[in-house]
XYZ file of C-alpha atoms in Angstrom:
251
model
C -5.387 -26.491 0.293
C -6.137 -22.792 0.547
C -8.634 -20.853 2.619
C -11.059 -20.914 -0.301
C -11.352 -24.685 0.098
C -11.667 -25.002 3.860
C -12.939 -21.764 5.400
C -16.188 -19.885 5.514
C -17.106 -16.397 6.694
C -15.063 -15.306 9.733
C -16.745 -12.817 12.122
C -14.756 -9.712 12.995
C -14.406 -10.684 16.657
C -12.432 -13.750 15.544
C -9.899 -11.855 13.417
C -6.235 -12.064 14.511
C -4.156 -8.978 15.371
C -2.344 -7.065 12.637
C 0.935 -8.659 13.735
C -0.304 -12.034 12.422
C 1.052 -10.968 9.026
C 4.579 -10.189 10.195
C 6.134 -13.650 10.112
C 4.619 -14.689 6.810
C 5.541 -11.581 4.856
C 9.181 -11.665 5.924
C 11.624 -9.002 4.781
C 11.346 -6.804 1.731
C 13.553 -8.580 -0.794
C 14.033 -5.853 -3.427
C 17.349 -4.034 -3.051
C 17.717 -0.482 -1.792
C 19.015 2.001 -4.330
C 21.830 4.431 -3.447
C 20.849 6.751 -6.328
C 19.207 9.420 -4.139
C 22.251 9.999 -1.920
C 23.235 13.657 -2.075
C 19.883 14.843 -3.433
C 17.245 17.060 -1.807
C 13.454 16.825 -2.018
C 10.877 19.308 -0.762
C 7.984 17.531 0.981
C 4.744 19.381 1.815
C 3.454 19.314 5.414
C -0.131 19.144 6.662
C 0.008 22.890 7.255
C 0.689 23.580 3.605
C 4.354 24.553 3.936
C 7.194 22.437 2.603
C 10.170 20.899 4.390
C 13.477 20.230 2.657
C 14.538 16.600 3.025
C 18.174 15.809 2.304
C 19.183 12.249 1.467
C 22.569 12.547 3.098
C 23.660 9.026 2.180
C 22.051 5.839 0.769
C 20.262 5.123 4.061
C 19.726 8.419 5.953
C 17.313 11.268 5.272
C 17.532 14.478 7.308
C 15.328 17.540 7.715
C 15.289 20.559 9.984
C 14.744 19.002 13.401
C 15.233 15.338 12.657
C 16.497 12.427 10.622
C 15.508 8.848 9.892
C 16.650 5.718 8.129
C 15.064 5.364 4.711
C 14.898 2.823 1.910
C 14.518 3.842 -1.720
C 13.623 1.218 -4.326
C 13.948 2.053 -8.019
C 10.737 0.511 -9.318
C 11.484 1.526 -12.906
C 14.321 3.648 -14.282
C 14.320 6.907 -12.284
C 10.983 6.121 -10.573
C 11.510 5.610 -6.837
C 9.349 4.540 -3.916
C 10.888 5.879 -0.701
C 9.887 4.886 2.827
C 10.812 6.073 6.287
C 9.267 6.256 9.745
C 9.500 9.299 11.987
C 8.415 9.440 15.618
C 7.690 6.508 17.906
C 4.740 4.593 19.286
C 1.332 6.196 18.817
C 3.094 9.330 17.555
C 4.846 7.425 14.777
C 4.270 8.323 11.136
C 5.119 6.291 8.051
C 6.116 8.521 5.133
C 5.989 7.049 1.628
C 7.122 9.088 -1.384
C 6.784 8.185 -5.035
C 9.251 10.331 -6.961
C 9.355 10.151 -10.741
C 12.576 11.922 -11.671
C 11.683 11.579 -15.368
C 8.749 13.985 -14.969
C 9.484 15.603 -11.594
C 6.137 14.421 -10.196
C 6.146 13.656 -6.458
C 3.271 12.093 -4.525
C 3.580 11.742 -0.751
C 1.455 9.675 1.633
C 1.903 10.167 5.386
C 0.151 7.602 7.578
C -0.482 8.411 11.242
C -2.612 7.349 14.183
C -5.704 9.111 15.490
C -7.991 8.355 18.408
C -11.653 7.788 17.521
C -14.138 7.019 20.309
C -11.297 6.013 22.590
C -9.798 3.600 20.065
C -6.601 4.039 18.082
C -7.289 4.218 14.362
C -5.200 5.390 11.406
C -5.392 7.822 8.537
C -3.213 8.854 5.601
C -2.737 12.369 4.246
C -1.772 12.643 0.581
C -0.120 15.390 -1.408
C -0.498 14.080 -4.935
C 1.122 15.381 -8.100
C 0.030 12.343 -10.086
C -3.467 12.092 -11.590
C -6.164 9.945 -10.005
C -6.705 6.774 -12.017
C -9.277 4.118 -12.796
C -6.749 1.892 -14.563
C -7.076 -1.035 -12.149
C -10.885 -1.066 -12.128
C -12.332 -4.424 -13.169
C -9.111 -6.343 -12.606
C -8.763 -9.329 -10.296
C -5.117 -9.701 -9.282
C -3.392 -12.461 -7.302
C -0.466 -11.369 -5.099
C 2.229 -13.702 -3.742
C 3.946 -11.847 -0.906
C 5.971 -14.880 0.157
C 5.816 -18.665 0.047
C 3.382 -18.392 2.967
C 1.200 -15.385 2.103
C -1.125 -14.986 -0.883
C -3.981 -12.522 -1.392
C -6.294 -11.486 -4.170
C -7.667 -8.028 -4.911
C -10.743 -7.152 -6.944
C -10.902 -3.483 -7.932
C -14.559 -2.450 -8.028
C -14.258 1.280 -8.761
C -11.595 3.993 -8.266
C -12.393 4.198 -4.546
C -13.412 0.678 -3.510
C -11.775 -2.747 -3.668
C -12.235 -6.211 -2.182
C -9.360 -8.219 -0.731
C -9.260 -11.882 0.229
C -6.479 -13.762 2.011
C -6.077 -17.004 0.081
C -3.240 -18.342 2.235
C -1.317 -17.107 5.292
C -1.829 -15.519 8.691
C -5.161 -13.975 7.664
C -6.383 -17.022 5.701
C -10.111 -16.823 5.187
C -10.385 -13.120 5.983
C -11.904 -10.862 3.356
C -13.402 -7.398 3.230
C -14.323 -4.512 0.976
C -12.474 -1.315 1.836
C -11.740 2.215 0.695
C -8.881 2.754 -1.736
C -7.378 5.314 -4.119
C -5.212 4.907 -7.210
C -3.028 7.225 -9.272
C -1.312 6.917 -12.673
C 2.502 7.025 -12.599
C 3.503 5.527 -15.963
C 2.096 2.994 -18.389
C 0.758 0.041 -16.360
C 2.260 1.541 -13.171
C -0.022 2.790 -10.397
C 0.195 4.186 -6.890
C -2.363 2.304 -4.800
C -3.634 3.120 -1.314
C -6.042 1.317 0.933
C -7.296 1.707 4.485
C -9.118 -0.991 6.426
C -12.234 -0.539 8.527
C -11.742 -3.601 10.755
C -7.991 -3.597 11.357
C -6.003 -0.412 11.890
C -4.009 -0.605 8.656
C -2.881 1.927 6.033
C -1.156 0.645 2.895
C 0.688 2.622 0.220
C 2.306 0.817 -2.695
C 3.225 0.754 -6.358
C 1.447 -1.815 -8.534
C 3.411 -2.583 -11.685
C 1.452 -4.669 -14.170
C 4.312 -4.653 -16.695
C 6.903 -5.987 -14.248
C 4.230 -8.118 -12.492
C 5.045 -6.970 -8.981
C 3.960 -4.657 -6.197
C 6.246 -2.686 -3.863
C 5.111 -0.931 -0.716
C 4.269 -1.055 2.957
C 1.511 -1.492 5.494
C 1.451 0.663 8.627
C -0.829 -0.481 11.392
C -1.526 -0.656 15.091
C -1.297 -3.885 17.062
C -3.966 -3.603 19.764
C -2.745 -6.397 22.067
C 0.867 -5.167 22.003
C -0.005 -1.449 21.948
C 2.592 -0.617 19.302
C 2.901 0.176 15.600
C 3.330 -2.580 13.039
C 5.537 -1.580 10.103
C 5.429 -4.067 7.263
C 7.438 -3.287 4.099
C 6.715 -5.796 1.337
C 7.022 -6.679 -2.298
C 5.073 -9.277 -4.188
C 4.838 -11.162 -7.439
C 1.476 -10.607 -9.084
C -0.699 -12.240 -11.720
C -3.702 -10.615 -13.366
C -6.337 -13.352 -13.142
C -8.970 -11.630 -15.247
C -10.439 -8.290 -16.226
C -14.174 -7.712 -15.977
C -15.880 -5.886 -18.799
C -19.520 -5.024 -18.349
C -22.055 -5.639 -21.141
C -22.732 -2.539 -23.193
C -26.520 -2.642 -23.074
C -27.785 -0.088 -25.521
C -31.257 -1.420 -26.201
C -34.274 -0.293 -24.225
C -36.272 -2.672 -22.071
């Protein structure tokens, strides 16, 4: 039995906290790559300048004034998704970098918290070298994040998608939220979404060829008053692709 069999609409005031996903998603199972150790990458800041980031070893990235533990996953040959968190608590930021060393293109998403009307919300600033895409539009994709967690996405247009938790901690929850997508390689996309109910920012790679997604969610747990950092990977299946009728006749 899944939520589609047993549950109906769930009002927002009955939604669980963001941390409800933590146990079901488990740990990111794809291995970290040591390939970036000894390399340097210049990452733009919100002010428009760039900061040199040195991957000093397979697990540590350093910059002028700080360092952090990072994980780099080689999604395809010489295409990496890199994640690290800098700062703590409400000042924490989750940095995700997609670096295609075949082309030199680097897209960076930095998720952070902001206060809106006295409530902690989140936002993500992008510096994108990849081109915006519509390649996922019309697709309905089923994602298996673990044996416990399954979701589906329906991509409505380049900036809007619908998600539905089929099984897991958010079973029965569904919403339509803002998103963005970029082309990286054939059948490989950067995908971002932000949620209007929960304080969640997600940045990931969707790989239709390898039938998987790799990424993270960065959110705020209201009851606990702390960030929720959720790296994940999934197995995916394209359920169908919608093609609209090409009506050319006049009514």
